[in-house]
Amino acid sequence: MPDSTPTHAQAAMAPQAGWQSLVADWSSDQRAFKSASWGKAMMWIFLLSDTFIFGCFLLAYMTVRMSTTVPWPNPSEVFALEIAGTNLPLILIAIMTFVLISSSGTMAMAVNYGYRRDRVKTAVLMLVTAAFGATFVGMQAFEWSKLIHEGVRPWENPLGAPQFGAAFFMITGFHGTHVTIGVIFLLIIARKVWRGDFDQERRGFFTSRKGRYEVVEIMGLYWHFVDLVWVFIFALFYLW
Amino acid sequence: MSGMAPGADQAIPPAETAEVELYHPHSWLTKYVFSQDAKVIGIQYSLTAIAIGMVALVLSWLMRLQLGFPGTFSFIDANTYYQFITMHGMIMVVYLLTALFLGGFGNYLIPLMVGARDMVFPYVNMLSYWIYLLAVLVLVASFFVPGGPTGAGWTLYPPQAILSGTPGQEWGIILMLLSLALFIIGFTMGGLNYAVTVLQARARGMTLMRMPLTVWGIFTATVMALLAFPALFVGAVMMLFDRLLGTSFFMPTLVEMGQQLRYGGGSPILFQHLFWFFGHPEVYIVALPAFGIVSDLISTHARRNIFGYRMMVWAIVIIGALSFVVWAHHMYVSGMHPYFGFFFATTTLIIAIPTAIKVYNWVLTLWRGNIHLTLPMLFALAFIVTFVNGGLTGLFLGNVVVDVPLSDTMFVVAHFHMVMGVAPILVIFGGIYHWYPKITGRMMNEAMGQFHFWVTFLGAYAIFFPMHYLGLLGIPRRYHELGEMSFVPASAHDLNAFISIVALVVGFAQLVFLFNLAWSLRHGRLAGGNPWNATTLEWQTPETPPGHGNWGKELPVVYRWAYDYSVPGAEQDYLPQNHPGPARGTAGTAA
Ligand code: HEM
Ligand SMILES: [Cu+2]
């Protein structure tokens, strides 16, 4: 009945919008987030907790940057590369950031194809994402070795405050670990997608539960989060 | 509609998610040891926590022996005393109370009380326990390494925590920090499960506002822990780096024995902020589950609906939120801008409002209730008294001007033992006496329980009440002996000896409790499915102890809140939550 005005009953059944629907969901039974599966809800809450970890790390970095009396090295000089005779400040980090942001793009596409149950494209895009991630970690390793070569250590720093090296290695290391873990899981899930585990409802080795394509999206949540954190590290460490 | 029960005033919505696939244990090993069943994991958590708690208890005896009879025990010197207080404090707070409330009670009760078959991710939940066990083992290992466990105090303040001169500087502090980091990782795995199970895996009809307060308390505490532990994790990682790599996050420029150390430029206050951003919420992480459990104990054993259920829920949530903005009340003597002191004192005192509401509501629930002085009820009553006592001294310490002279005295020791030591422990005992019949199918022995209760309750007062007085005299905390101080009257030494003797007696009573736990397993009176005539879902399981998957074939459907006691006209004076029929009380009156 496309033309008829909604009856009272229909109006009551119609999905509510905005705050009302929020209140309705939370005062309902069974689930507070109606559209989120268990796995997704869990990932969101985990990311919230992880946000606090990174938040504490970054606040700690700012605090020691203020507490030390030795001058802080100038990031655009420290993170400059000599390429073909020209001195390019922050060039490596710009490329790294670009790579990581691009990987978020391919991840988003993988999620999209995952929902269309396009096995091959999903798996390939996840592999590309993983490759971007691995490139990022590789470039970070290069940057670490360059700094180490210049004498920067967690405990000392010929360029200025020792807290610079300490905070740099700790925070980028912690973030790099996140990326590395992400790459590992991307590979594992890409393999499952490729093999068709989610189409055949094959059971997981450890959990003995059937996986679903949704895992791709949950993986995506994590990956975008790691990306977002990088933006903050980039802004607070390299640009400040 | 077929799903609607006769008389229900409100249709129960159909199930939104398909039945979960349960994992099926194939061997004895996967059924009882590497089990993914939340009930088994809960019991594993509880037993491990109690075991390590016994270590902390023994340490408290040793400390008390030293304080009561200084110089008598040659194996306790200043160094070992520091190690004892540190390990005692940390074990009690983190490895006993947090693990027991969230890992133990949380695992056992959440799925049962919200009507789920298990936690949402049983495998991750299992890992949580094993990492916790590993954390405990690492902690225990620190007793056996060269130099012994750390003696930095449970607050682990740098720079002293990692400098020579503090016992355990060699290995103890490293193992302590590692163990904490492990604990946090393990807890996070479990905590995500508890939170998501409550949010997303409730039974049909189980709205958030029909959940028993036990679940509310544990749930809120879990969310708090997920947000507070990160600060401790970061602090632990950074201190590990300071100790192992020689970074200077927390280390200022220092001179030791005339030598300048390689450290410099760090901020010791930064650690205090990180620690207390965790540390204060931690107090409520152990208090909120206690609040929740005690509400249910009181309501059940006084046969009366909880007074002001909605108020109770909101009070829990508000306390949880506020406790993230009060942390610096632990740092008044660290030096801070007076405006900050003002801010933190104000927020601290504001928390007293929702807390007081809860106390009033407990008392009003008891008012004209049909109070059965069962063991759980005795412990619940003892909790209220003790908690009020500790809460009142908290009001003193929350004010900057009062705290400054009292800081680092025995008054503080008395305060926090009352409010976060004795009070939650009493609830744990009450909870165990209450749920033991569900877990084992048998009642705990009443005579031993009465003995345990009276000795523990009166003993705890005899131990900690006089400490207020000692603190007001100015007797410092963390001193292994008082020596000759002109302001300490001779009677204070006698008082100390008295406290120590009582502490030994109270400790002995705990052995009786442990014996009772084991004894009743075989010889306790058979309990039946619902010995307390309680309304909440865990008492309505088809089997006792509940089987794997909790509910047999049919998941329960919830028609009412958890507090329909003394219902006029009801056959048995109460209506279980899954009882169809006219709803009563505040929940379910939507029609
Ligand atoms: C049998 C009962 C207990 C006795 C006799 C006892 C005794 C003591 C003593 C003598 C101290 C050291 C005071 C000092 O010299 O500064 C202490 C410290 C402490 N206790 Fe207990 N305690 C008991 C139970 C608990 C419980 C259940 C908790 C749980 C919260 C707890 C938490 C602490 C903490 C956090 C410290 C501070 C450690 C430090 O200063 O670093 N205690 N206790
Ligand atoms: Cu506090």
mmCIF file with all atom_site columns, N, CA, C and O in Angstrom, chain B residues 57-70 73 76 81 84-85 88 410 413 417 462-464 466-467 470 475 479-480 482 492-504:
data_model
loop_
_atom_site.group_PDB
_atom_site.id
_atom_site.type_symbol
_atom_site.label_atom_id
_atom_site.label_alt_id
_atom_site.label_comp_id
_atom_site.label_asym_id
_atom_site.label_entity_id
_atom_site.label_seq_id
_atom_site.pdbx_PDB_ins_code
_atom_site.Cartn_x
_atom_site.Cartn_y
_atom_site.Cartn_z
_atom_site.occupancy
_atom_site.B_iso_or_equiv
_atom_site.pdbx_formal_charge
_atom_site.auth_seq_id
_atom_site.auth_comp_id
_atom_site.auth_asym_id
_atom_site.auth_atom_id
_atom_site.pdbx_PDB_model_num
ATOM 1   N N  . LEU B 1 57  ? 48.033 -13.601 53.216 1.00 0.00 ? 57  LEU B N  1
ATOM 2   C CA . LEU B 1 57  ? 47.596 -13.681 54.608 1.00 0.00 ? 57  LEU B CA 1
ATOM 3   C C  . LEU B 1 57  ? 48.773 -14.031 55.512 1.00 0.00 ? 57  LEU B C  1
ATOM 4   O O  . LEU B 1 57  ? 48.978 -13.405 56.556 1.00 0.00 ? 57  LEU B O  1
ATOM 5   N N  . VAL B 1 58  ? 49.556 -15.005 55.086 1.00 0.00 ? 58  VAL B N  1
ATOM 6   C CA . VAL B 1 58  ? 50.718 -15.389 55.892 1.00 0.00 ? 58  VAL B CA 1
ATOM 7   C C  . VAL B 1 58  ? 51.674 -14.201 56.023 1.00 0.00 ? 58  VAL B C  1
ATOM 8   O O  . VAL B 1 58  ? 52.231 -13.940 57.092 1.00 0.00 ? 58  VAL B O  1
ATOM 9   N N  . LEU B 1 59  ? 51.830 -13.456 54.919 1.00 0.00 ? 59  LEU B N  1
ATOM 10  C CA . LEU B 1 59  ? 52.695 -12.277 54.995 1.00 0.00 ? 59  LEU B CA 1
ATOM 11  C C  . LEU B 1 59  ? 52.170 -11.285 56.018 1.00 0.00 ? 59  LEU B C  1
ATOM 12  O O  . LEU B 1 59  ? 52.949 -10.650 56.744 1.00 0.00 ? 59  LEU B O  1
ATOM 13  N N  . SER B 1 60  ? 50.838 -11.159 56.099 1.00 0.00 ? 60  SER B N  1
ATOM 14  C CA . SER B 1 60  ? 50.310 -10.195 57.072 1.00 0.00 ? 60  SER B CA 1
ATOM 15  C C  . SER B 1 60  ? 50.593 -10.665 58.484 1.00 0.00 ? 60  SER B C  1
ATOM 16  O O  . SER B 1 60  ? 50.867 -9.857  59.370 1.00 0.00 ? 60  SER B O  1
ATOM 17  N N  . TRP B 1 61  ? 50.578 -11.996 58.713 1.00 0.00 ? 61  TRP B N  1
ATOM 18  C CA . TRP B 1 61  ? 50.962 -12.474 60.047 1.00 0.00 ? 61  TRP B CA 1
ATOM 19  C C  . TRP B 1 61  ? 52.393 -12.074 60.365 1.00 0.00 ? 61  TRP B C  1
ATOM 20  O O  . TRP B 1 61  ? 52.696 -11.602 61.452 1.00 0.00 ? 61  TRP B O  1
ATOM 21  N N  . LEU B 1 62  ? 53.269 -12.293 59.390 1.00 0.00 ? 62  LEU B N  1
ATOM 22  C CA . LEU B 1 62  ? 54.679 -11.989 59.650 1.00 0.00 ? 62  LEU B CA 1
ATOM 23  C C  . LEU B 1 62  ? 54.851 -10.502 59.969 1.00 0.00 ? 62  LEU B C  1
ATOM 24  O O  . LEU B 1 62  ? 55.575 -10.123 60.887 1.00 0.00 ? 62  LEU B O  1
ATOM 25  N N  . MET B 1 63  ? 54.152 -9.668  59.189 1.00 0.00 ? 63  MET B N  1
ATOM 26  C CA . MET B 1 63  ? 54.251 -8.231  59.460 1.00 0.00 ? 63  MET B CA 1
ATOM 27  C C  . MET B 1 63  ? 53.752 -7.899  60.849 1.00 0.00 ? 63  MET B C  1
ATOM 28  O O  . MET B 1 63  ? 54.341 -7.112  61.568 1.00 0.00 ? 63  MET B O  1
ATOM 29  N N  . ARG B 1 64  ? 52.618 -8.537  61.187 1.00 0.00 ? 64  ARG B N  1
ATOM 30  C CA . ARG B 1 64  ? 52.052 -8.225  62.491 1.00 0.00 ? 64  ARG B CA 1
ATOM 31  C C  . ARG B 1 64  ? 52.958 -8.742  63.607 1.00 0.00 ? 64  ARG B C  1
ATOM 32  O O  . ARG B 1 64  ? 53.083 -8.096  64.648 1.00 0.00 ? 64  ARG B O  1
ATOM 33  N N  . LEU B 1 65  ? 53.572 -9.892  63.395 1.00 0.00 ? 65  LEU B N  1
ATOM 34  C CA . LEU B 1 65  ? 54.492 -10.393 64.422 1.00 0.00 ? 65  LEU B CA 1
ATOM 35  C C  . LEU B 1 65  ? 55.597 -9.381  64.656 1.00 0.00 ? 65  LEU B C  1
ATOM 36  O O  . LEU B 1 65  ? 55.962 -9.061  65.793 1.00 0.00 ? 65  LEU B O  1
ATOM 37  N N  . GLN B 1 66  ? 56.116 -8.858  63.552 1.00 0.00 ? 66  GLN B N  1
ATOM 38  C CA . GLN B 1 66  ? 57.198 -7.886  63.675 1.00 0.00 ? 66  GLN B CA 1
ATOM 39  C C  . GLN B 1 66  ? 56.706 -6.617  64.383 1.00 0.00 ? 66  GLN B C  1
ATOM 40  O O  . GLN B 1 66  ? 57.364 -6.106  65.284 1.00 0.00 ? 66  GLN B O  1
ATOM 41  N N  . LEU B 1 67  ? 55.523 -6.124  63.991 1.00 0.00 ? 67  LEU B N  1
ATOM 42  C CA . LEU B 1 67  ? 55.044 -4.874  64.595 1.00 0.00 ? 67  LEU B CA 1
ATOM 43  C C  . LEU B 1 67  ? 54.667 -5.072  66.060 1.00 0.00 ? 67  LEU B C  1
ATOM 44  O O  . LEU B 1 67  ? 54.893 -4.198  66.896 1.00 0.00 ? 67  LEU B O  1
ATOM 45  N N  . GLY B 1 68  ? 54.101 -6.229  66.386 1.00 0.00 ? 68  GLY B N  1
ATOM 46  C CA . GLY B 1 68  ? 53.665 -6.459  67.754 1.00 0.00 ? 68  GLY B CA 1
ATOM 47  C C  . GLY B 1 68  ? 54.824 -6.769  68.685 1.00 0.00 ? 68  GLY B C  1
ATOM 48  O O  . GLY B 1 68  ? 54.818 -6.387  69.850 1.00 0.00 ? 68  GLY B O  1
ATOM 49  N N  . PHE B 1 69  ? 55.810 -7.472  68.152 1.00 0.00 ? 69  PHE B N  1
ATOM 50  C CA . PHE B 1 69  ? 56.929 -7.906  69.001 1.00 0.00 ? 69  PHE B CA 1
ATOM 51  C C  . PHE B 1 69  ? 58.243 -7.591  68.313 1.00 0.00 ? 69  PHE B C  1
ATOM 52  O O  . PHE B 1 69  ? 58.972 -8.499  67.898 1.00 0.00 ? 69  PHE B O  1
ATOM 53  N N  . PRO B 1 70  ? 58.541 -6.305  68.163 1.00 0.00 ? 70  PRO B N  1
ATOM 54  C CA . PRO B 1 70  ? 59.726 -5.934  67.381 1.00 0.00 ? 70  PRO B CA 1
ATOM 55  C C  . PRO B 1 70  ? 60.997 -6.521  67.989 1.00 0.00 ? 70  PRO B C  1
ATOM 56  O O  . PRO B 1 70  ? 61.144 -6.586  69.210 1.00 0.00 ? 70  PRO B O  1
ATOM 57  N N  . PHE B 1 73  ? 61.887 -11.537 66.198 1.00 0.00 ? 73  PHE B N  1
ATOM 58  C CA . PHE B 1 73  ? 62.040 -12.477 65.087 1.00 0.00 ? 73  PHE B CA 1
ATOM 59  C C  . PHE B 1 73  ? 63.227 -12.071 64.229 1.00 0.00 ? 73  PHE B C  1
ATOM 60  O O  . PHE B 1 73  ? 63.191 -11.062 63.531 1.00 0.00 ? 73  PHE B O  1
ATOM 61  N N  . ILE B 1 76  ? 63.116 -11.295 60.345 1.00 0.00 ? 76  ILE B N  1
ATOM 62  C CA . ILE B 1 76  ? 62.439 -10.132 59.777 1.00 0.00 ? 76  ILE B CA 1
ATOM 63  C C  . ILE B 1 76  ? 63.272 -8.890  60.076 1.00 0.00 ? 76  ILE B C  1
ATOM 64  O O  . ILE B 1 76  ? 63.424 -8.497  61.218 1.00 0.00 ? 76  ILE B O  1
ATOM 65  N N  . TYR B 1 81  ? 60.722 -6.779  55.846 1.00 0.00 ? 81  TYR B N  1
ATOM 66  C CA . TYR B 1 81  ? 59.430 -6.177  56.182 1.00 0.00 ? 81  TYR B CA 1
ATOM 67  C C  . TYR B 1 81  ? 58.863 -5.438  54.978 1.00 0.00 ? 81  TYR B C  1
ATOM 68  O O  . TYR B 1 81  ? 57.687 -5.556  54.647 1.00 0.00 ? 81  TYR B O  1
ATOM 69  N N  . PHE B 1 84  ? 57.529 -7.828  52.584 1.00 0.00 ? 84  PHE B N  1
ATOM 70  C CA . PHE B 1 84  ? 56.247 -8.394  53.006 1.00 0.00 ? 84  PHE B CA 1
ATOM 71  C C  . PHE B 1 84  ? 55.109 -7.430  52.722 1.00 0.00 ? 84  PHE B C  1
ATOM 72  O O  . PHE B 1 84  ? 54.088 -7.828  52.167 1.00 0.00 ? 84  PHE B O  1
ATOM 73  N N  . ILE B 1 85  ? 55.268 -6.145  53.095 1.00 0.00 ? 85  ILE B N  1
ATOM 74  C CA . ILE B 1 85  ? 54.118 -5.244  52.877 1.00 0.00 ? 85  ILE B CA 1
ATOM 75  C C  . ILE B 1 85  ? 53.835 -5.107  51.385 1.00 0.00 ? 85  ILE B C  1
ATOM 76  O O  . ILE B 1 85  ? 52.692 -5.085  50.965 1.00 0.00 ? 85  ILE B O  1
ATOM 77  N N  . HIS B 1 88  ? 52.236 -8.357  50.147 1.00 0.00 ? 88  HIS B N  1
ATOM 78  C CA . HIS B 1 88  ? 50.922 -8.475  50.772 1.00 0.00 ? 88  HIS B CA 1
ATOM 79  C C  . HIS B 1 88  ? 49.931 -7.537  50.098 1.00 0.00 ? 88  HIS B C  1
ATOM 80  O O  . HIS B 1 88  ? 48.854 -7.954  49.664 1.00 0.00 ? 88  HIS B O  1
ATOM 81  N N  . MET B 1 410 ? 49.160 5.246   60.276 1.00 0.00 ? 410 MET B N  1
ATOM 82  C CA . MET B 1 410 ? 48.329 4.069   60.443 1.00 0.00 ? 410 MET B CA 1
ATOM 83  C C  . MET B 1 410 ? 46.860 4.376   60.204 1.00 0.00 ? 410 MET B C  1
ATOM 84  O O  . MET B 1 410 ? 46.066 3.474   59.963 1.00 0.00 ? 410 MET B O  1
ATOM 85  N N  . VAL B 1 413 ? 46.172 3.256   56.861 1.00 0.00 ? 413 VAL B N  1
ATOM 86  C CA . VAL B 1 413 ? 46.117 1.793   56.821 1.00 0.00 ? 413 VAL B CA 1
ATOM 87  C C  . VAL B 1 413 ? 44.757 1.315   57.336 1.00 0.00 ? 413 VAL B C  1
ATOM 88  O O  . VAL B 1 413 ? 44.115 0.444   56.735 1.00 0.00 ? 413 VAL B O  1
ATOM 89  N N  . HIS B 1 417 ? 42.040 -0.558  54.796 1.00 0.00 ? 417 HIS B N  1
ATOM 90  C CA . HIS B 1 417 ? 41.691 -1.934  55.123 1.00 0.00 ? 417 HIS B CA 1
ATOM 91  C C  . HIS B 1 417 ? 40.197 -2.070  55.377 1.00 0.00 ? 417 HIS B C  1
ATOM 92  O O  . HIS B 1 417 ? 39.569 -3.033  54.944 1.00 0.00 ? 417 HIS B O  1
ATOM 93  N N  . ALA B 1 462 ? 38.768 -5.616  65.813 1.00 0.00 ? 462 ALA B N  1
ATOM 94  C CA . ALA B 1 462 ? 39.799 -5.519  66.843 1.00 0.00 ? 462 ALA B CA 1
ATOM 95  C C  . ALA B 1 462 ? 41.153 -5.176  66.228 1.00 0.00 ? 462 ALA B C  1
ATOM 96  O O  . ALA B 1 462 ? 41.968 -4.495  66.831 1.00 0.00 ? 462 ALA B O  1
ATOM 97  N N  . ILE B 1 463 ? 41.373 -5.648  64.996 1.00 0.00 ? 463 ILE B N  1
ATOM 98  C CA . ILE B 1 463 ? 42.653 -5.356  64.347 1.00 0.00 ? 463 ILE B CA 1
ATOM 99  C C  . ILE B 1 463 ? 42.685 -3.916  63.851 1.00 0.00 ? 463 ILE B C  1
ATOM 100 O O  . ILE B 1 463 ? 43.609 -3.155  64.137 1.00 0.00 ? 463 ILE B O  1
ATOM 101 N N  . PHE B 1 464 ? 41.688 -3.542  63.095 1.00 0.00 ? 464 PHE B N  1
ATOM 102 C CA . PHE B 1 464 ? 41.820 -2.294  62.342 1.00 0.00 ? 464 PHE B CA 1
ATOM 103 C C  . PHE B 1 464 ? 41.245 -1.081  63.061 1.00 0.00 ? 464 PHE B C  1
ATOM 104 O O  . PHE B 1 464 ? 41.650 0.037   62.785 1.00 0.00 ? 464 PHE B O  1
ATOM 105 N N  . PRO B 1 466 ? 41.598 -0.079  66.247 1.00 0.00 ? 466 PRO B N  1
ATOM 106 C CA . PRO B 1 466 ? 42.629 0.637   67.026 1.00 0.00 ? 466 PRO B CA 1
ATOM 107 C C  . PRO B 1 466 ? 43.656 1.340   66.129 1.00 0.00 ? 466 PRO B C  1
ATOM 108 O O  . PRO B 1 466 ? 44.298 2.292   66.577 1.00 0.00 ? 466 PRO B O  1
ATOM 109 N N  . MET B 1 467 ? 43.781 0.891   64.906 1.00 0.00 ? 467 MET B N  1
ATOM 110 C CA . MET B 1 467 ? 44.777 1.536   64.045 1.00 0.00 ? 467 MET B CA 1
ATOM 111 C C  . MET B 1 467 ? 44.424 2.989   63.763 1.00 0.00 ? 467 MET B C  1
ATOM 112 O O  . MET B 1 467 ? 45.305 3.810   63.514 1.00 0.00 ? 467 MET B O  1
ATOM 113 N N  . LEU B 1 470 ? 46.031 4.742   66.546 1.00 0.00 ? 470 LEU B N  1
ATOM 114 C CA . LEU B 1 470 ? 47.485 4.788   66.373 1.00 0.00 ? 470 LEU B CA 1
ATOM 115 C C  . LEU B 1 470 ? 47.851 5.847   65.339 1.00 0.00 ? 470 LEU B C  1
ATOM 116 O O  . LEU B 1 470 ? 48.818 6.598   65.499 1.00 0.00 ? 470 LEU B O  1
ATOM 117 N N  . ILE B 1 475 ? 51.592 7.619   64.410 1.00 0.00 ? 475 ILE B N  1
ATOM 118 C CA . ILE B 1 475 ? 52.463 6.472   64.123 1.00 0.00 ? 475 ILE B CA 1
ATOM 119 C C  . ILE B 1 475 ? 52.491 6.221   62.624 1.00 0.00 ? 475 ILE B C  1
ATOM 120 O O  . ILE B 1 475 ? 51.448 6.059   61.996 1.00 0.00 ? 475 ILE B O  1
ATOM 121 N N  . TYR B 1 479 ? 56.594 1.378   58.657 1.00 0.00 ? 479 TYR B N  1
ATOM 122 C CA . TYR B 1 479 ? 57.774 1.386   59.512 1.00 0.00 ? 479 TYR B CA 1
ATOM 123 C C  . TYR B 1 479 ? 57.877 0.026   60.145 1.00 0.00 ? 479 TYR B C  1
ATOM 124 O O  . TYR B 1 479 ? 56.905 -0.449  60.724 1.00 0.00 ? 479 TYR B O  1
ATOM 125 N N  . HIS B 1 480 ? 59.038 -0.598  60.047 1.00 0.00 ? 480 HIS B N  1
ATOM 126 C CA . HIS B 1 480 ? 59.084 -1.950  60.575 1.00 0.00 ? 480 HIS B CA 1
ATOM 127 C C  . HIS B 1 480 ? 59.268 -1.972  62.076 1.00 0.00 ? 480 HIS B C  1
ATOM 128 O O  . HIS B 1 480 ? 59.019 -2.974  62.727 1.00 0.00 ? 480 HIS B O  1
ATOM 129 N N  . LEU B 1 482 ? 59.059 0.919   65.705 1.00 0.00 ? 482 LEU B N  1
ATOM 130 C CA . LEU B 1 482 ? 58.870 2.306   66.076 1.00 0.00 ? 482 LEU B CA 1
ATOM 131 C C  . LEU B 1 482 ? 60.080 2.862   66.799 1.00 0.00 ? 482 LEU B C  1
ATOM 132 O O  . LEU B 1 482 ? 60.347 4.053   66.753 1.00 0.00 ? 482 LEU B O  1
ATOM 133 N N  . ALA B 1 492 ? 50.729 2.323   73.325 1.00 0.00 ? 492 ALA B N  1
ATOM 134 C CA . ALA B 1 492 ? 50.638 2.037   71.900 1.00 0.00 ? 492 ALA B CA 1
ATOM 135 C C  . ALA B 1 492 ? 51.340 0.730   71.571 1.00 0.00 ? 492 ALA B C  1
ATOM 136 O O  . ALA B 1 492 ? 50.899 -0.024  70.703 1.00 0.00 ? 492 ALA B O  1
ATOM 137 N N  . HIS B 1 493 ? 52.431 0.460   72.273 1.00 0.00 ? 493 HIS B N  1
ATOM 138 C CA . HIS B 1 493 ? 53.135 -0.799  72.015 1.00 0.00 ? 493 HIS B CA 1
ATOM 139 C C  . HIS B 1 493 ? 52.291 -1.977  72.462 1.00 0.00 ? 493 HIS B C  1
ATOM 140 O O  . HIS B 1 493 ? 52.234 -3.008  71.781 1.00 0.00 ? 493 HIS B O  1
ATOM 141 N N  . ASP B 1 494 ? 51.607 -1.824  73.585 1.00 0.00 ? 494 ASP B N  1
ATOM 142 C CA . ASP B 1 494 ? 50.730 -2.903  74.027 1.00 0.00 ? 494 ASP B CA 1
ATOM 143 C C  . ASP B 1 494 ? 49.619 -3.126  73.028 1.00 0.00 ? 494 ASP B C  1
ATOM 144 O O  . ASP B 1 494 ? 49.248 -4.255  72.714 1.00 0.00 ? 494 ASP B O  1
ATOM 145 N N  . LEU B 1 495 ? 49.085 -2.011  72.525 1.00 0.00 ? 495 LEU B N  1
ATOM 146 C CA . LEU B 1 495 ? 48.018 -2.101  71.547 1.00 0.00 ? 495 LEU B CA 1
ATOM 147 C C  . LEU B 1 495 ? 48.500 -2.874  70.321 1.00 0.00 ? 495 LEU B C  1
ATOM 148 O O  . LEU B 1 495 ? 47.803 -3.740  69.792 1.00 0.00 ? 495 LEU B O  1
ATOM 149 N N  . ASN B 1 496 ? 49.716 -2.571  69.904 1.00 0.00 ? 496 ASN B N  1
ATOM 150 C CA . ASN B 1 496 ? 50.279 -3.268  68.755 1.00 0.00 ? 496 ASN B CA 1
ATOM 151 C C  . ASN B 1 496 ? 50.379 -4.763  69.007 1.00 0.00 ? 496 ASN B C  1
ATOM 152 O O  . ASN B 1 496 ? 50.068 -5.574  68.118 1.00 0.00 ? 496 ASN B O  1
ATOM 153 N N  . ALA B 1 497 ? 50.801 -5.120  70.194 1.00 0.00 ? 497 ALA B N  1
ATOM 154 C CA . ALA B 1 497 ? 50.902 -6.547  70.509 1.00 0.00 ? 497 ALA B CA 1
ATOM 155 C C  . ALA B 1 497 ? 49.516 -7.190  70.481 1.00 0.00 ? 497 ALA B C  1
ATOM 156 O O  . ALA B 1 497 ? 49.321 -8.279  69.916 1.00 0.00 ? 497 ALA B O  1
ATOM 157 N N  . PHE B 1 498 ? 48.541 -6.476  71.027 1.00 0.00 ? 498 PHE B N  1
ATOM 158 C CA . PHE B 1 498 ? 47.163 -6.983  71.023 1.00 0.00 ? 498 PHE B CA 1
ATOM 159 C C  . PHE B 1 498 ? 46.683 -7.216  69.590 1.00 0.00 ? 498 PHE B C  1
ATOM 160 O O  . PHE B 1 498 ? 46.161 -8.284  69.245 1.00 0.00 ? 498 PHE B O  1
ATOM 161 N N  . ILE B 1 499 ? 46.891 -6.199  68.733 1.00 0.00 ? 499 ILE B N  1
ATOM 162 C CA . ILE B 1 499 ? 46.449 -6.325  67.337 1.00 0.00 ? 499 ILE B CA 1
ATOM 163 C C  . ILE B 1 499 ? 47.075 -7.554  66.702 1.00 0.00 ? 499 ILE B C  1
ATOM 164 O O  . ILE B 1 499 ? 46.411 -8.317  65.988 1.00 0.00 ? 499 ILE B O  1
ATOM 165 N N  . SER B 1 500 ? 48.339 -7.752  66.978 1.00 0.00 ? 500 SER B N  1
ATOM 166 C CA . SER B 1 500 ? 49.025 -8.868  66.331 1.00 0.00 ? 500 SER B CA 1
ATOM 167 C C  . SER B 1 500 ? 48.444 -10.204 66.752 1.00 0.00 ? 500 SER B C  1
ATOM 168 O O  . SER B 1 500 ? 48.270 -11.106 65.932 1.00 0.00 ? 500 SER B O  1
ATOM 169 N N  . ILE B 1 501 ? 48.131 -10.315 68.028 1.00 0.00 ? 501 ILE B N  1
ATOM 170 C CA . ILE B 1 501 ? 47.570 -11.590 68.489 1.00 0.00 ? 501 ILE B CA 1
ATOM 171 C C  . ILE B 1 501 ? 46.227 -11.830 67.833 1.00 0.00 ? 501 ILE B C  1
ATOM 172 O O  . ILE B 1 501 ? 45.928 -12.924 67.341 1.00 0.00 ? 501 ILE B O  1
ATOM 173 N N  . VAL B 1 502 ? 45.413 -10.779 67.757 1.00 0.00 ? 502 VAL B N  1
ATOM 174 C CA . VAL B 1 502 ? 44.107 -10.943 67.113 1.00 0.00 ? 502 VAL B CA 1
ATOM 175 C C  . VAL B 1 502 ? 44.290 -11.329 65.646 1.00 0.00 ? 502 VAL B C  1
ATOM 176 O O  . VAL B 1 502 ? 43.555 -12.172 65.116 1.00 0.00 ? 502 VAL B O  1
ATOM 177 N N  . ALA B 1 503 ? 45.281 -10.721 64.996 1.00 0.00 ? 503 ALA B N  1
ATOM 178 C CA . ALA B 1 503 ? 45.498 -11.035 63.582 1.00 0.00 ? 503 ALA B CA 1
ATOM 179 C C  . ALA B 1 503 ? 45.780 -12.517 63.394 1.00 0.00 ? 503 ALA B C  1
ATOM 180 O O  . ALA B 1 503 ? 45.300 -13.142 62.444 1.00 0.00 ? 503 ALA B O  1
ATOM 181 N N  . LEU B 1 504 ? 46.535 -13.089 64.319 1.00 0.00 ? 504 LEU B N  1
ATOM 182 C CA . LEU B 1 504 ? 46.811 -14.526 64.214 1.00 0.00 ? 504 LEU B CA 1
ATOM 183 C C  . LEU B 1 504 ? 45.526 -15.333 64.376 1.00 0.00 ? 504 LEU B C  1
ATOM 184 O O  . LEU B 1 504 ? 45.274 -16.290 63.639 1.00 0.00 ? 504 LEU B O  1
#
